[in-house]
Short mmCIF file of C-alpha atoms and ligand atoms in Angstrom, two decimals:
data_model
loop_
_atom_site.label_atom_id
_atom_site.label_comp_id
_atom_site.label_asym_id
_atom_site.label_seq_id
_atom_site.Cartn_x
_atom_site.Cartn_y
_atom_site.Cartn_z
CA MET U 1 41.44 -78.14 -3.06
CA GLN U 2 43.22 -75.35 -1.17
CA THR U 3 42.08 -71.76 -1.63
CA ASP U 4 43.61 -68.38 -0.77
CA GLU U 5 46.84 -69.60 -2.30
CA ILE U 6 49.33 -68.09 -4.73
CA HIS U 7 51.63 -70.60 -6.43
CA HIS U 8 55.11 -69.86 -7.73
CA GLU U 9 54.84 -71.81 -10.99
CA SER U 10 53.26 -71.67 -14.43
CA CYS U 11 49.50 -71.19 -14.37
CA LEU U 12 49.18 -74.38 -16.42
CA GLU U 13 50.70 -76.39 -13.54
CA THR U 14 48.26 -74.83 -11.07
CA LEU U 15 45.33 -75.41 -13.40
CA LYS U 16 46.26 -79.09 -13.86
CA ARG U 17 45.58 -79.69 -10.16
CA LEU U 18 42.17 -77.98 -10.16
CA PRO U 19 39.15 -80.25 -10.57
CA ASP U 20 36.62 -79.69 -13.36
CA LYS U 21 33.95 -77.09 -12.52
CA SER U 22 35.58 -75.94 -9.27
CA ILE U 23 36.01 -72.18 -9.89
CA ASP U 24 33.32 -69.46 -9.68
CA ILE U 25 34.95 -66.64 -11.67
CA VAL U 26 38.16 -65.98 -13.62
CA VAL U 27 39.57 -62.44 -13.59
CA THR U 28 42.89 -62.45 -15.36
CA ASP U 29 45.55 -60.37 -17.05
CA PRO U 30 47.84 -62.44 -19.30
CA PRO U 31 51.12 -61.21 -20.79
CA TYR U 32 50.45 -58.67 -23.57
CA LEU U 33 52.41 -60.65 -26.21
CA MET U 34 54.27 -57.48 -27.17
CA ASN U 35 57.45 -57.41 -25.10
CA TYR U 36 55.89 -54.73 -22.93
CA ARG U 37 58.13 -52.38 -21.02
CA SER U 38 57.02 -49.07 -19.66
CA ASN U 39 59.03 -46.21 -21.16
CA ARG U 40 58.56 -44.23 -18.00
CA ARG U 41 60.02 -46.79 -15.63
CA LYS U 42 62.94 -48.30 -17.52
CA GLU U 43 65.07 -48.48 -14.40
CA LYS U 44 62.39 -49.89 -12.12
CA PHE U 45 60.93 -52.87 -14.03
CA LYS U 46 62.31 -55.52 -16.35
CA HIS U 47 60.50 -57.26 -19.20
CA ILE U 48 57.51 -59.45 -18.31
CA GLU U 49 57.80 -63.26 -18.42
CA ASN U 50 56.32 -64.90 -21.54
CA ASP U 51 55.48 -61.55 -23.07
CA VAL U 52 56.41 -62.63 -26.62
CA ASP U 53 55.43 -65.71 -28.61
CA SER U 54 53.24 -67.18 -25.89
CA HIS U 55 50.26 -67.79 -28.12
CA GLY U 56 50.25 -71.51 -27.22
CA LEU U 57 50.25 -70.66 -23.51
CA ILE U 58 47.18 -68.44 -23.94
CA GLN U 59 45.39 -71.12 -25.98
CA ASN U 60 46.00 -73.82 -23.34
CA TYR U 61 45.18 -71.38 -20.54
CA LEU U 62 41.77 -70.49 -21.99
CA SER U 63 40.91 -74.12 -22.57
CA GLU U 64 41.85 -74.97 -18.97
CA CYS U 65 39.94 -71.97 -17.58
CA TYR U 66 36.86 -73.26 -19.37
CA ARG U 67 37.34 -76.73 -17.86
CA VAL U 68 37.73 -75.50 -14.25
CA LEU U 69 34.92 -72.92 -14.35
CA LYS U 70 31.54 -74.01 -13.04
CA ASP U 71 28.56 -73.77 -15.38
CA ASN U 72 26.91 -70.34 -15.64
CA THR U 73 29.97 -68.33 -14.58
CA ALA U 74 31.96 -65.39 -15.99
CA ILE U 75 35.49 -64.68 -17.17
CA TYR U 76 37.16 -61.25 -17.52
CA MET U 77 40.41 -61.14 -19.47
CA PHE U 78 42.51 -58.02 -20.04
CA CYS U 79 44.17 -57.70 -23.41
CA SER U 80 46.09 -55.10 -25.30
CA TRP U 81 44.41 -53.71 -28.45
CA HIS U 82 47.50 -54.76 -30.40
CA HIS U 83 46.52 -58.43 -30.18
CA VAL U 84 42.80 -58.19 -29.55
CA ASP U 85 42.16 -60.16 -32.77
CA PHE U 86 44.13 -63.17 -31.49
CA PHE U 87 42.69 -62.98 -27.97
CA LYS U 88 39.11 -62.60 -29.23
CA ILE U 89 39.34 -65.59 -31.59
CA GLU U 90 40.81 -67.82 -28.86
CA PHE U 91 38.36 -66.56 -26.23
CA GLU U 92 35.35 -67.28 -28.44
CA LYS U 93 36.48 -70.87 -29.03
CA HIS U 94 35.32 -71.49 -25.45
CA PHE U 95 33.29 -68.59 -24.07
CA LYS U 96 30.30 -66.58 -25.20
CA LEU U 97 31.73 -63.06 -25.59
CA LYS U 98 29.32 -60.58 -23.97
CA ASN U 99 31.28 -57.31 -24.10
CA ILE U 100 34.66 -55.88 -24.87
CA ILE U 101 34.86 -53.55 -21.88
CA VAL U 102 36.93 -50.38 -22.26
CA TRP U 103 38.89 -49.24 -19.23
CA VAL U 104 39.60 -45.51 -19.55
CA LYS U 105 42.62 -44.40 -17.52
CA ASN U 106 43.14 -41.01 -15.93
CA VAL U 107 46.48 -40.51 -17.68
CA HIS U 108 47.68 -41.56 -21.09
CA GLY U 109 50.73 -43.63 -22.01
CA THR U 110 53.48 -42.83 -24.50
CA GLY U 111 53.75 -44.92 -27.71
CA ASP U 112 54.71 -43.21 -31.00
CA LEU U 113 54.93 -39.63 -29.76
CA GLU U 114 54.67 -38.09 -33.24
CA GLY U 115 52.65 -40.65 -35.19
CA SER U 116 49.88 -41.97 -32.94
CA TYR U 117 47.17 -40.76 -30.57
CA ALA U 118 48.12 -40.95 -26.90
CA PRO U 119 46.91 -44.35 -25.59
CA LYS U 120 44.54 -44.00 -22.66
CA HIS U 121 42.51 -47.20 -22.56
CA GLU U 122 42.75 -50.95 -22.17
CA LEU U 123 40.37 -53.69 -23.25
CA ILE U 124 38.81 -56.47 -21.21
CA LEU U 125 37.07 -59.42 -22.84
CA TYR U 126 34.05 -60.36 -20.77
CA GLY U 127 32.36 -63.68 -21.44
CA HIS U 128 30.25 -66.49 -20.04
CA LYS U 129 30.46 -70.23 -19.64
CA GLY U 130 26.73 -70.88 -19.92
CA ARG U 131 24.94 -67.73 -18.74
CA SER U 132 25.97 -65.50 -15.83
CA LEU U 133 23.69 -62.72 -14.60
CA LEU U 134 25.04 -59.39 -13.32
CA ARG U 135 24.65 -59.04 -9.53
CA GLU U 136 24.81 -55.22 -9.39
CA ASN U 137 23.11 -52.42 -11.31
CA ARG U 138 23.93 -52.53 -15.01
CA ILE U 139 26.70 -50.07 -15.89
CA PRO U 140 28.07 -49.00 -19.29
CA ASP U 141 30.86 -51.02 -20.92
CA VAL U 142 33.19 -48.00 -20.76
CA ILE U 143 34.59 -47.68 -17.23
CA GLU U 144 36.71 -44.82 -15.97
CA CYS U 145 39.19 -45.77 -13.27
CA PRO U 146 42.53 -44.17 -12.31
CA LYS U 147 45.73 -46.16 -12.85
CA VAL U 148 47.68 -47.30 -9.81
CA ASN U 149 49.86 -44.52 -8.44
CA PRO U 150 53.34 -45.06 -10.01
CA GLU U 151 54.99 -44.43 -6.63
CA SER U 152 53.27 -47.41 -5.02
CA MET U 153 53.33 -49.75 -8.03
CA ILE U 154 55.01 -53.11 -7.50
CA HIS U 155 54.34 -54.43 -11.02
CA PRO U 156 54.73 -52.57 -14.35
CA THR U 157 51.23 -53.51 -15.57
CA GLU U 158 49.53 -53.50 -12.18
CA LYS U 159 45.74 -53.22 -12.41
CA PRO U 160 43.69 -51.05 -10.03
CA VAL U 161 41.99 -53.05 -7.28
CA ARG U 162 38.83 -50.94 -7.63
CA LEU U 163 38.40 -51.96 -11.28
CA LEU U 164 38.90 -55.66 -10.46
CA GLU U 165 36.40 -55.31 -7.62
CA THR U 166 33.77 -54.05 -10.08
CA PHE U 167 34.11 -57.27 -12.09
CA ILE U 168 34.22 -59.59 -9.06
CA LYS U 169 31.22 -57.91 -7.40
CA ASN U 170 29.17 -58.09 -10.58
CA SER U 171 29.79 -61.74 -11.38
CA SER U 172 30.28 -63.67 -8.11
CA GLU U 173 28.99 -64.07 -4.56
CA LYS U 174 30.66 -63.86 -1.14
CA GLY U 175 32.61 -67.05 -0.45
CA ASP U 176 33.10 -67.81 -4.18
CA ILE U 177 36.52 -68.73 -5.58
CA VAL U 178 38.27 -66.26 -7.90
CA PHE U 179 41.07 -67.58 -10.16
CA ASP U 180 43.88 -65.56 -11.78
CA GLY U 181 46.73 -67.56 -13.35
CA PHE U 182 48.82 -64.43 -14.11
CA ILE U 183 48.50 -62.68 -10.79
CA GLY U 184 51.57 -60.38 -11.00
CA GLY U 185 51.65 -58.14 -7.93
CA GLY U 186 48.46 -59.71 -6.51
CA SER U 187 45.80 -57.09 -7.27
CA THR U 188 43.17 -59.75 -8.05
CA ALA U 189 43.81 -61.47 -4.70
CA ILE U 190 43.46 -58.17 -2.82
CA ALA U 191 40.19 -57.39 -4.65
CA ALA U 192 38.89 -60.88 -3.79
CA MET U 193 39.85 -60.47 -0.12
CA ASN U 194 38.21 -57.04 0.09
CA LEU U 195 34.98 -58.60 -1.15
CA GLU U 196 35.16 -61.72 1.04
CA ARG U 197 35.82 -64.08 -1.85
CA LYS U 198 38.47 -66.81 -1.87
CA PHE U 199 41.24 -66.83 -4.47
CA ILE U 200 43.70 -69.08 -6.25
CA GLY U 201 46.52 -67.64 -8.33
CA SER U 202 49.92 -68.30 -9.86
CA GLU U 203 52.91 -66.19 -10.83
CA LEU U 204 56.02 -67.39 -12.67
CA ASP U 205 58.34 -64.50 -11.86
CA GLU U 206 60.01 -64.97 -8.47
CA ASN U 207 60.23 -61.27 -7.70
CA TYR U 208 56.54 -60.57 -8.40
CA TYR U 209 55.56 -63.77 -6.61
CA ASN U 210 57.41 -62.61 -3.48
CA GLN U 211 55.88 -59.14 -3.67
CA CYS U 212 52.44 -60.65 -4.09
CA ILE U 213 52.90 -62.90 -1.04
CA LYS U 214 54.10 -59.92 1.00
CA ARG U 215 51.11 -57.83 -0.07
CA THR U 216 48.46 -60.49 0.58
CA THR U 217 50.01 -61.53 3.90
CA TYR U 218 50.00 -57.91 5.03
CA ALA U 219 46.36 -57.57 4.00
CA TYR U 220 45.49 -60.75 5.89
CA SER U 221 47.25 -59.78 9.08
CA TYR U 222 45.63 -56.36 9.28
CA GLN U 223 42.21 -57.30 7.86
CA LEU U 224 42.23 -54.03 5.95
CA SER U 225 40.25 -52.84 3.04
CA LEU U 226 43.09 -52.31 0.63
CA PHE U 227 43.52 -50.53 -2.64
CA ASP U 228 47.06 -49.61 -3.47
CA ILE U 229 49.20 -51.42 -0.93
C1 SAM I 1 50.15 -58.55 -17.37
S1 SAM I 1 50.98 -59.18 -15.98
C2 SAM I 1 49.76 -59.27 -14.67
C3 SAM I 1 49.76 -58.06 -13.75
C4 SAM I 1 48.72 -58.16 -12.64
N1 SAM I 1 47.38 -58.10 -13.16
C5 SAM I 1 48.88 -57.06 -11.57
O1 SAM I 1 47.92 -56.28 -11.34
O2 SAM I 1 49.95 -56.97 -10.98
C6 SAM I 1 51.21 -60.87 -16.40
C7 SAM I 1 52.00 -61.67 -15.38
O3 SAM I 1 52.02 -63.04 -15.78
C8 SAM I 1 53.27 -63.62 -15.39
N2 SAM I 1 53.43 -64.85 -16.19
C9 SAM I 1 53.88 -65.00 -17.45
N3 SAM I 1 53.80 -66.29 -17.84
C10 SAM I 1 53.26 -66.97 -16.81
C11 SAM I 1 52.86 -68.33 -16.60
N4 SAM I 1 53.06 -69.26 -17.56
N5 SAM I 1 52.30 -68.67 -15.44
C12 SAM I 1 52.11 -67.75 -14.43
N6 SAM I 1 52.47 -66.44 -14.56
C13 SAM I 1 53.03 -66.06 -15.74
C14 SAM I 1 54.28 -62.52 -15.64
O4 SAM I 1 55.44 -62.71 -14.86
C15 SAM I 1 53.47 -61.27 -15.24
O5 SAM I 1 53.73 -60.92 -13.89
#
């Protein structure tokens, strides 16, 4: 099995090739199932692949993640509050849900400007296959972390490397393999590299795949500790 690889294909194709119980941690950020498009960057980013009606994809993905994870490991899965009911039900078909972690951002989004509160958080389902112990000091399930600077963003829903590092550090060891089937601009791979873990990922969109390869290759060649490149 090759590691430190990003594949330009559906995550389900990548997963098919992975043996049972071969992965140490899944940190992943599936499509939001809501036709997401940032209001602030209409010109910069297009709609995300499989962002509507991909409930079957998520169901198969979770079942495959369970198969490839070793026993006594952890999974972290971002999800929008809009569909947390669906994600939680599917997640709990396989994993023991331990927390719904709240990521509090430094700035709020838009939404219904006159009829709703300004959205400033995202949810992460955190669960176990078997039982996984935290490696670091226990921290609260509400985590403050700034969003990626819009100027340097290469993906419309790009997640901060520092936040992903918190999860990877807490639930894996150096040399372990991190899997993210929806790797977007590659933040999970950069977090894994910074922490001396290996990674396997996939991305369907050619543009994001190319950006991700560029970013991880750059990180490799300079052996940097990287946050927002
Ligand atoms: C929410 S975004 C992930 C963003 C990523 N966490 C980052 O920090 O850049 C979900 C990504 O999944 C990709 N995607 C959608 N369906 C896919 C599939 N079947 N296999 C692999 N990638 C897929 C989309 O193109 C999108 O880039």
